């Protein structure tokens, strides 16, 4: 019996669309030029010199004026859709609408739901729900251990047959090295990726923020960066010893980047993700005790932030993931130390990174696009690209557009975004996922007779 399709859901209606004179950028193929792009029956049917393609019965035409950028749709290997059991925070519909609004063409959902996604029947029902409700395709990582308890492995082979992309106990580490070793041995047999949240709970304890001068000044219990980096080093060594495939989640500090670089130099089959908030914010942003700045792992020092940007540039950090973690307003509107960890991120990831890293010249746009799409291949899925004959997985952005994050509300059910209220540059105007138009910005909504005007 062959395993089920790993990505489920998305809109069914294939797009019929002509994009005229857009600036197409696909860092892997080297495409970086003005193009007319015809999408027919959801596929990229024609790529031509600007001004050469005429409407051929398409329902919609969009003028890019040589200015709007067409990119491969982003891929997020780490989101919390909160279904089942926590739909007051998010559900598959709202979470994937947020993804589409952020330019993401597919996402991977985490299993720390209620109940925990740790069995084949639960995986089947989540996939059924995604088939009905998901705006963009969703992949799933069920739990490594039952109930995320760290004591008993899930039925990994059976879950793989049911379409699991891999496994994670995200929200928690796999505390016991022996248990993780067993999981790595099963991973090698049944395939998929083990995605690890790295934290030594005997070091992180009751901490609410990064341990350092600011936590001391505020009198808040801190989490030292070694709570992450010692576990990264341990588990990279185990992955190498078992020749298993491991992905490190939300890497947040310089010591972890160093441990990963050393393990990669030894040829271990490991990869790593980094989140926009860790690339852009530091412990300084926690001073005001805004609970939207409370996440795990915590925002660390400026030196850590710079090391993460360097790691992203060098490829030690392979991809960007949002760790989109919605929480209801009443859950976050409590004193800092009592608030749950997590920030939303799907709707701001591209603009925040463009504003913070690309616009000031820290990294180039091609690198950002490469890292925002690289997660797909890490989970053995096709990489989104702008290529003839492929299903349209595309994002159209206006790099000149400025907006205030959250000003017009959110697609997510929750609003605990660490970038809320910030002025950002770069706006996603349209997203196509698996051949369908899944998001259209209100700037494009002033359509007449199906004709879409490029936004100014
Ligand atoms: Zn985590
Ligand atoms: Zn997470």
XYZ file of C-alpha atoms and ligand atoms in Angstrom:
458
model
C 0.000 0.000 0.000
C 1.469 3.346 -0.965
C 1.293 6.319 1.376
C -1.412 8.948 0.973
C -0.862 12.354 -0.606
C 0.818 14.469 2.082
C -0.754 17.859 1.227
C -4.527 18.159 1.617
C -7.032 20.909 0.806
C -6.957 24.159 -1.101
C -9.521 25.743 -3.390
C -10.663 23.609 -6.285
C -11.317 26.265 -8.960
C -8.293 26.428 -11.286
C -7.261 30.008 -12.080
C -7.684 31.569 -15.541
C -5.568 34.680 -15.304
C -3.313 36.913 -17.361
C -0.586 38.793 -15.504
C 0.753 41.478 -17.826
C 4.230 42.966 -17.401
C 5.070 41.674 -13.933
C 8.672 41.416 -12.717
C 9.100 37.657 -12.269
C 11.739 36.471 -9.803
C 12.591 32.817 -9.188
C 15.975 32.550 -7.462
C 16.481 28.868 -8.330
C 16.012 29.177 -12.068
C 17.684 32.575 -12.299
C 14.527 34.149 -13.714
C 14.643 37.864 -12.868
C 12.902 39.779 -15.647
C 9.695 41.474 -16.780
C 7.263 38.939 -18.181
C 3.706 38.377 -19.295
C 2.432 35.280 -17.526
C -0.624 33.314 -18.582
C -2.258 30.973 -16.087
C -4.568 28.539 -17.813
C -6.511 25.847 -16.001
C -4.409 26.552 -12.922
C -1.089 25.960 -14.685
C 1.633 28.340 -15.796
C 0.836 28.091 -19.514
C 2.915 30.904 -21.040
C 5.876 33.056 -19.998
C 6.562 35.729 -22.590
C 8.259 39.068 -23.164
C 6.285 41.922 -21.589
C 3.509 43.356 -23.707
C 3.247 40.345 -26.015
C 0.358 38.313 -24.553
C -3.228 39.317 -25.232
C -6.327 38.346 -23.307
C -7.654 35.038 -24.494
C -10.908 34.634 -22.629
C -9.298 34.822 -19.160
C -11.693 35.930 -16.469
C -9.080 38.292 -15.089
C -6.209 40.418 -16.289
C -3.783 42.225 -14.046
C -1.379 44.968 -15.086
C 1.954 44.771 -13.275
C 3.370 47.887 -14.909
C 6.814 46.288 -14.778
C 6.755 46.981 -11.094
C 4.767 44.311 -9.267
C 6.893 41.289 -8.388
C 5.791 37.757 -9.121
C 7.461 35.245 -6.787
C 7.111 31.528 -6.097
C 4.543 31.134 -3.299
C 6.098 30.865 0.147
C 6.101 27.620 2.130
C 5.773 27.489 5.919
C 6.919 24.263 7.587
C 5.733 25.314 11.056
C 2.269 26.645 11.920
C -0.243 26.015 14.685
C -3.762 25.736 13.268
C -5.170 24.846 16.745
C -7.577 22.241 15.366
C -8.886 20.086 16.977
C -9.929 21.537 20.297
C -8.689 25.136 20.376
C -10.835 26.739 17.712
C -11.248 29.870 19.843
C -7.622 30.628 18.846
C -7.647 29.476 15.205
C -9.068 26.835 12.906
C -8.098 25.387 9.559
C -10.125 27.964 7.628
C -8.869 31.051 9.458
C -5.279 29.808 9.732
C -5.004 28.989 6.041
C -6.685 32.294 5.079
C -3.937 33.981 7.111
C -1.380 31.890 5.222
C -2.845 32.891 1.851
C -2.894 36.560 2.883
C 0.804 36.288 3.722
C 1.701 34.813 0.334
C 2.058 31.209 1.542
C 0.978 28.477 -0.867
C 1.152 25.637 1.673
C 1.806 25.091 5.383
C 2.641 22.262 7.778
C 0.488 21.975 10.905
C 1.798 21.048 14.355
C 0.199 18.351 16.551
C -0.002 20.057 19.996
C -3.780 20.291 19.743
C -6.484 19.012 22.090
C -6.463 16.063 21.768
C -2.861 15.730 20.655
C -2.567 14.526 17.072
C -0.947 11.196 17.843
C -3.006 8.479 16.119
C -4.105 7.472 12.648
C -7.844 8.112 13.275
C -7.074 11.647 14.505
C -4.813 12.281 11.525
C -7.546 11.038 9.162
C -10.144 13.332 10.673
C -7.830 16.346 10.560
C -7.079 15.630 6.911
C -10.816 15.299 6.189
C -11.335 18.707 7.829
C -8.468 20.200 5.799
C -9.970 18.803 2.587
C -13.186 20.693 3.383
C -11.889 23.900 4.937
C -8.289 24.644 3.977
C -7.702 27.653 1.727
C -4.163 26.487 0.930
C -2.903 22.893 1.084
C -1.947 21.627 4.538
C 0.574 18.974 5.519
C 0.707 17.466 8.981
C 3.379 16.409 11.448
C 1.774 14.131 14.042
C 3.419 13.622 17.419
C 6.629 11.664 17.985
C 5.390 10.433 21.373
C 1.859 9.703 22.559
C 0.218 12.710 24.121
C 3.559 14.548 23.747
C 4.446 12.774 26.973
C 7.867 11.605 25.832
C 7.246 8.046 27.038
C 5.864 5.978 24.175
C 6.385 6.381 20.443
C 3.354 6.868 18.212
C 2.613 4.367 15.424
C 5.010 6.141 13.098
C 4.828 3.685 10.180
C 1.017 3.713 10.174
C 0.948 7.523 10.410
C 3.311 7.738 7.449
C 0.899 5.604 5.422
C -1.848 8.060 6.359
C 0.112 10.953 4.861
C 2.254 12.251 7.751
C 5.194 14.302 6.463
C 7.142 13.413 9.569
C 6.795 13.850 13.300
C 7.244 16.442 16.033
C 6.509 16.955 19.709
C 6.579 20.727 19.108
C 5.756 22.747 22.168
C 7.982 20.331 24.004
C 11.368 18.687 23.545
C 11.907 14.941 23.442
C 13.537 15.011 26.811
C 15.063 11.544 26.922
C 17.979 10.951 24.570
C 17.138 7.237 24.579
C 13.560 7.907 23.484
C 14.739 10.215 20.714
C 17.253 7.596 19.584
C 14.421 5.070 19.252
C 12.397 7.607 17.230
C 15.387 8.218 14.953
C 15.719 4.485 14.312
C 12.019 4.285 13.357
C 12.371 7.398 11.215
C 15.081 5.703 9.216
C 12.754 2.769 8.564
C 9.544 4.630 7.755
C 10.885 7.904 6.312
C 9.630 11.423 6.899
C 11.380 14.076 8.951
C 11.730 14.386 12.723
C 11.184 18.047 13.539
C 12.528 19.035 16.946
C 11.620 21.772 19.416
C 14.838 22.079 21.392
C 14.640 22.982 25.049
C 16.109 21.453 28.160
C 13.284 21.973 30.656
C 15.671 21.653 33.593
C 17.330 24.826 32.270
C 14.322 26.743 30.925
C 12.201 25.953 34.018
C 9.633 28.669 34.704
C 11.398 31.296 32.583
C 9.358 33.810 30.601
C 12.057 35.617 28.619
C 15.730 35.505 27.664
C 18.030 35.254 30.683
C 20.292 38.278 30.773
C 20.627 41.857 31.921
C 17.083 42.795 30.943
C 15.406 39.840 32.669
C 17.462 40.687 35.761
C 16.436 44.352 35.587
C 12.774 43.431 35.142
C 12.936 40.765 37.845
C 11.531 38.127 35.504
C 12.797 34.542 35.492
C 14.940 33.988 32.408
C 15.599 31.152 29.988
C 19.310 30.812 29.156
C 20.210 30.207 25.502
C 22.022 27.009 26.566
C 18.556 25.548 27.261
C 18.290 25.383 23.448
C 21.865 25.039 22.242
C 22.832 22.083 24.449
C 19.826 20.146 23.136
C 20.620 21.113 19.534
C 24.151 19.782 20.008
C 22.898 16.590 21.674
C 20.289 15.839 19.038
C 22.531 16.715 16.092
C 25.010 14.184 17.478
C 22.245 11.572 17.800
C 21.022 12.283 14.269
C 24.547 11.805 12.977
C 25.059 8.618 14.978
C 21.819 7.096 13.654
C 22.159 8.641 10.190
C 18.599 9.907 10.642
C 16.849 12.916 9.083
C 16.276 15.690 11.593
C 14.965 19.246 11.245
C 15.564 21.811 13.990
C 12.696 24.169 14.714
C 12.815 27.889 15.527
C 16.581 28.219 16.093
C 17.065 31.326 18.221
C 20.656 31.865 19.312
C 24.294 32.051 18.203
C 25.386 28.917 20.094
C 22.768 26.823 18.295
C 23.883 28.158 14.905
C 27.437 27.186 15.789
C 26.389 23.679 16.861
C 24.421 23.241 13.630
C 27.304 24.448 11.465
C 29.646 21.940 13.137
C 27.178 19.069 12.668
C 26.492 20.034 9.042
C 30.236 20.132 8.352
C 30.294 16.480 9.400
C 27.702 15.659 6.744
C 24.797 14.897 9.092
C 21.345 14.880 7.464
C 20.048 17.860 9.380
C 18.288 21.100 8.492
C 17.061 24.083 10.448
C 14.484 26.852 10.375
C 14.507 30.373 11.792
C 11.527 32.635 12.524
C 10.998 36.256 11.420
C 10.720 37.443 15.041
C 14.109 35.987 15.963
C 15.672 37.572 12.865
C 14.214 41.010 13.597
C 13.590 41.475 17.329
C 15.623 41.129 20.529
C 15.185 41.073 24.310
C 15.047 44.882 24.121
C 11.582 44.510 22.596
C 10.432 42.710 25.751
C 11.147 45.684 28.042
C 7.602 46.995 27.701
C 6.258 43.596 28.826
C 3.972 43.373 25.808
C 2.817 39.740 25.906
C 2.924 39.574 22.092
C 6.722 39.609 22.540
C 6.551 36.449 24.635
C 7.315 33.338 22.643
C 9.333 30.173 22.831
C 12.240 30.250 22.374
C 12.455 33.806 23.723
C 13.863 36.801 21.858
C 17.569 36.841 22.690
C 20.385 39.383 22.352
C 21.419 41.533 19.409
C 24.518 39.319 18.991
C 22.239 36.278 18.727
C 20.019 38.055 16.203
C 23.017 38.947 14.037
C 24.271 35.339 14.228
C 20.875 34.140 12.997
C 20.967 36.523 10.024
C 24.505 35.330 9.241
C 23.347 31.711 9.581
C 20.480 32.395 7.184
C 22.834 33.938 4.677
C 25.353 31.080 4.983
C 22.676 28.403 4.669
C 23.317 26.946 8.126
C 19.699 27.962 8.644
C 17.963 26.473 5.615
C 14.556 28.069 5.672
C 12.221 30.542 7.304
C 9.224 29.330 9.316
C 6.750 31.536 11.136
C 5.837 29.276 14.097
C 2.461 31.039 13.736
C 1.061 30.548 17.250
C -2.343 32.166 17.741
C -3.741 32.826 21.219
C -7.052 34.469 22.099
C -7.050 38.041 23.376
C -8.138 37.082 26.896
C -5.346 34.520 27.115
C -2.684 37.104 26.225
C -4.201 40.024 28.179
C -2.728 38.887 31.482
C 0.507 39.736 33.305
C 3.578 38.868 31.226
C 4.671 35.906 33.334
C 1.245 34.246 33.076
C 0.765 34.727 29.347
C 1.098 31.772 26.974
C 4.085 31.717 24.621
C 3.645 32.524 20.956
C 3.126 35.133 18.265
C 1.140 34.961 15.068
C 3.242 35.498 11.970
C 1.767 34.292 8.691
C 0.353 37.653 7.596
C 3.460 39.701 8.390
C 6.404 37.378 7.631
C 7.276 38.623 4.166
C 6.684 42.317 4.812
C 8.482 42.289 8.166
C 11.536 40.555 6.669
C 11.477 42.735 3.565
C 11.303 45.866 5.723
C 13.869 44.738 8.280
C 16.410 42.901 6.126
C 15.964 43.480 2.394
C 15.067 47.191 2.205
C 18.114 48.219 4.297
C 20.364 45.958 2.191
C 21.207 43.334 4.831
C 20.178 40.485 2.516
C 18.936 40.426 -1.066
C 15.386 39.710 -2.196
C 16.419 36.505 -4.045
C 17.872 35.078 -0.825
C 14.730 35.948 1.144
C 12.540 34.287 -1.481
C 14.815 31.229 -1.554
C 14.635 30.814 2.227
C 10.866 31.417 2.333
C 10.303 28.605 -0.171
C 13.049 26.153 0.885
C 10.946 24.398 3.524
C 9.043 22.408 0.897
C 12.039 20.400 -0.315
C 13.164 19.771 3.270
C 9.894 17.884 3.728
C 10.246 16.118 0.375
C 7.626 18.240 -1.374
C 7.984 19.987 -4.753
C 9.578 23.427 -4.485
C 7.253 26.230 -5.604
C 8.602 27.757 -8.815
C 7.669 29.948 -11.764
C 7.986 27.317 -14.459
C 5.964 26.377 -17.515
C 3.606 23.468 -17.105
C 3.609 23.547 -13.299
C 0.575 24.247 -11.101
C 0.476 27.929 -10.218
C 1.999 28.412 -6.758
C 2.669 32.123 -6.982
C 2.714 35.275 -4.922
C 2.316 38.747 -6.371
C 3.776 41.515 -4.207
C 4.024 45.284 -4.314
C 7.396 46.160 -2.794
C 6.578 49.867 -2.669
C 3.328 49.553 -0.748
C 3.480 50.575 2.904
C 0.986 49.458 5.499
C 0.572 49.233 9.238
C 0.411 45.649 10.457
C -3.013 44.857 11.848
C -4.543 48.203 10.931
C -7.123 46.568 8.686
C -7.586 43.585 10.989
C -6.328 40.046 10.520
C -7.420 36.957 8.675
C -6.197 34.936 11.651
C -8.743 34.528 14.449
C -6.106 35.819 16.858
C -4.235 39.105 16.898
C -1.211 38.347 19.072
C 1.267 39.475 16.445
C 4.627 40.814 17.635
C 4.740 43.144 14.587
C 1.269 44.645 15.153
C 1.261 48.412 14.777
C 4.550 48.541 12.892
C 4.802 50.292 9.543
C 5.875 47.679 7.013
C 6.962 47.902 3.414
C 5.966 45.255 0.887
C 2.460 43.923 0.521
C 1.112 40.652 -0.795
C -1.488 41.489 -3.440
C -2.410 38.031 -4.649
C -1.596 34.417 -3.833
C -2.136 31.363 -5.994
C -1.868 27.953 -4.349
C -2.148 24.612 -6.157
C -3.476 26.439 -9.230
C -6.220 28.493 -7.552
C -6.420 32.161 -6.547
C -6.563 31.873 -2.759
C -6.025 35.488 -1.783
C -6.675 38.844 -3.375
C -5.770 42.014 -1.501
C -8.400 44.676 -1.097
C -6.173 46.983 -3.160
C -7.104 44.753 -6.089
C -10.746 44.441 -5.141
C -11.812 47.462 -7.188
C -12.244 45.208 -10.191
C -14.528 46.174 -13.035
C -15.850 43.608 -15.459
C -13.369 41.136 -14.016
C -10.497 43.473 -14.879
C -8.018 43.958 -12.036
C -6.035 47.133 -11.828
C -2.491 47.087 -10.522
C -2.393 48.739 -7.114
C -0.603 51.994 -6.681
Zn 8.303 24.990 19.485
Zn 5.626 25.829 17.281
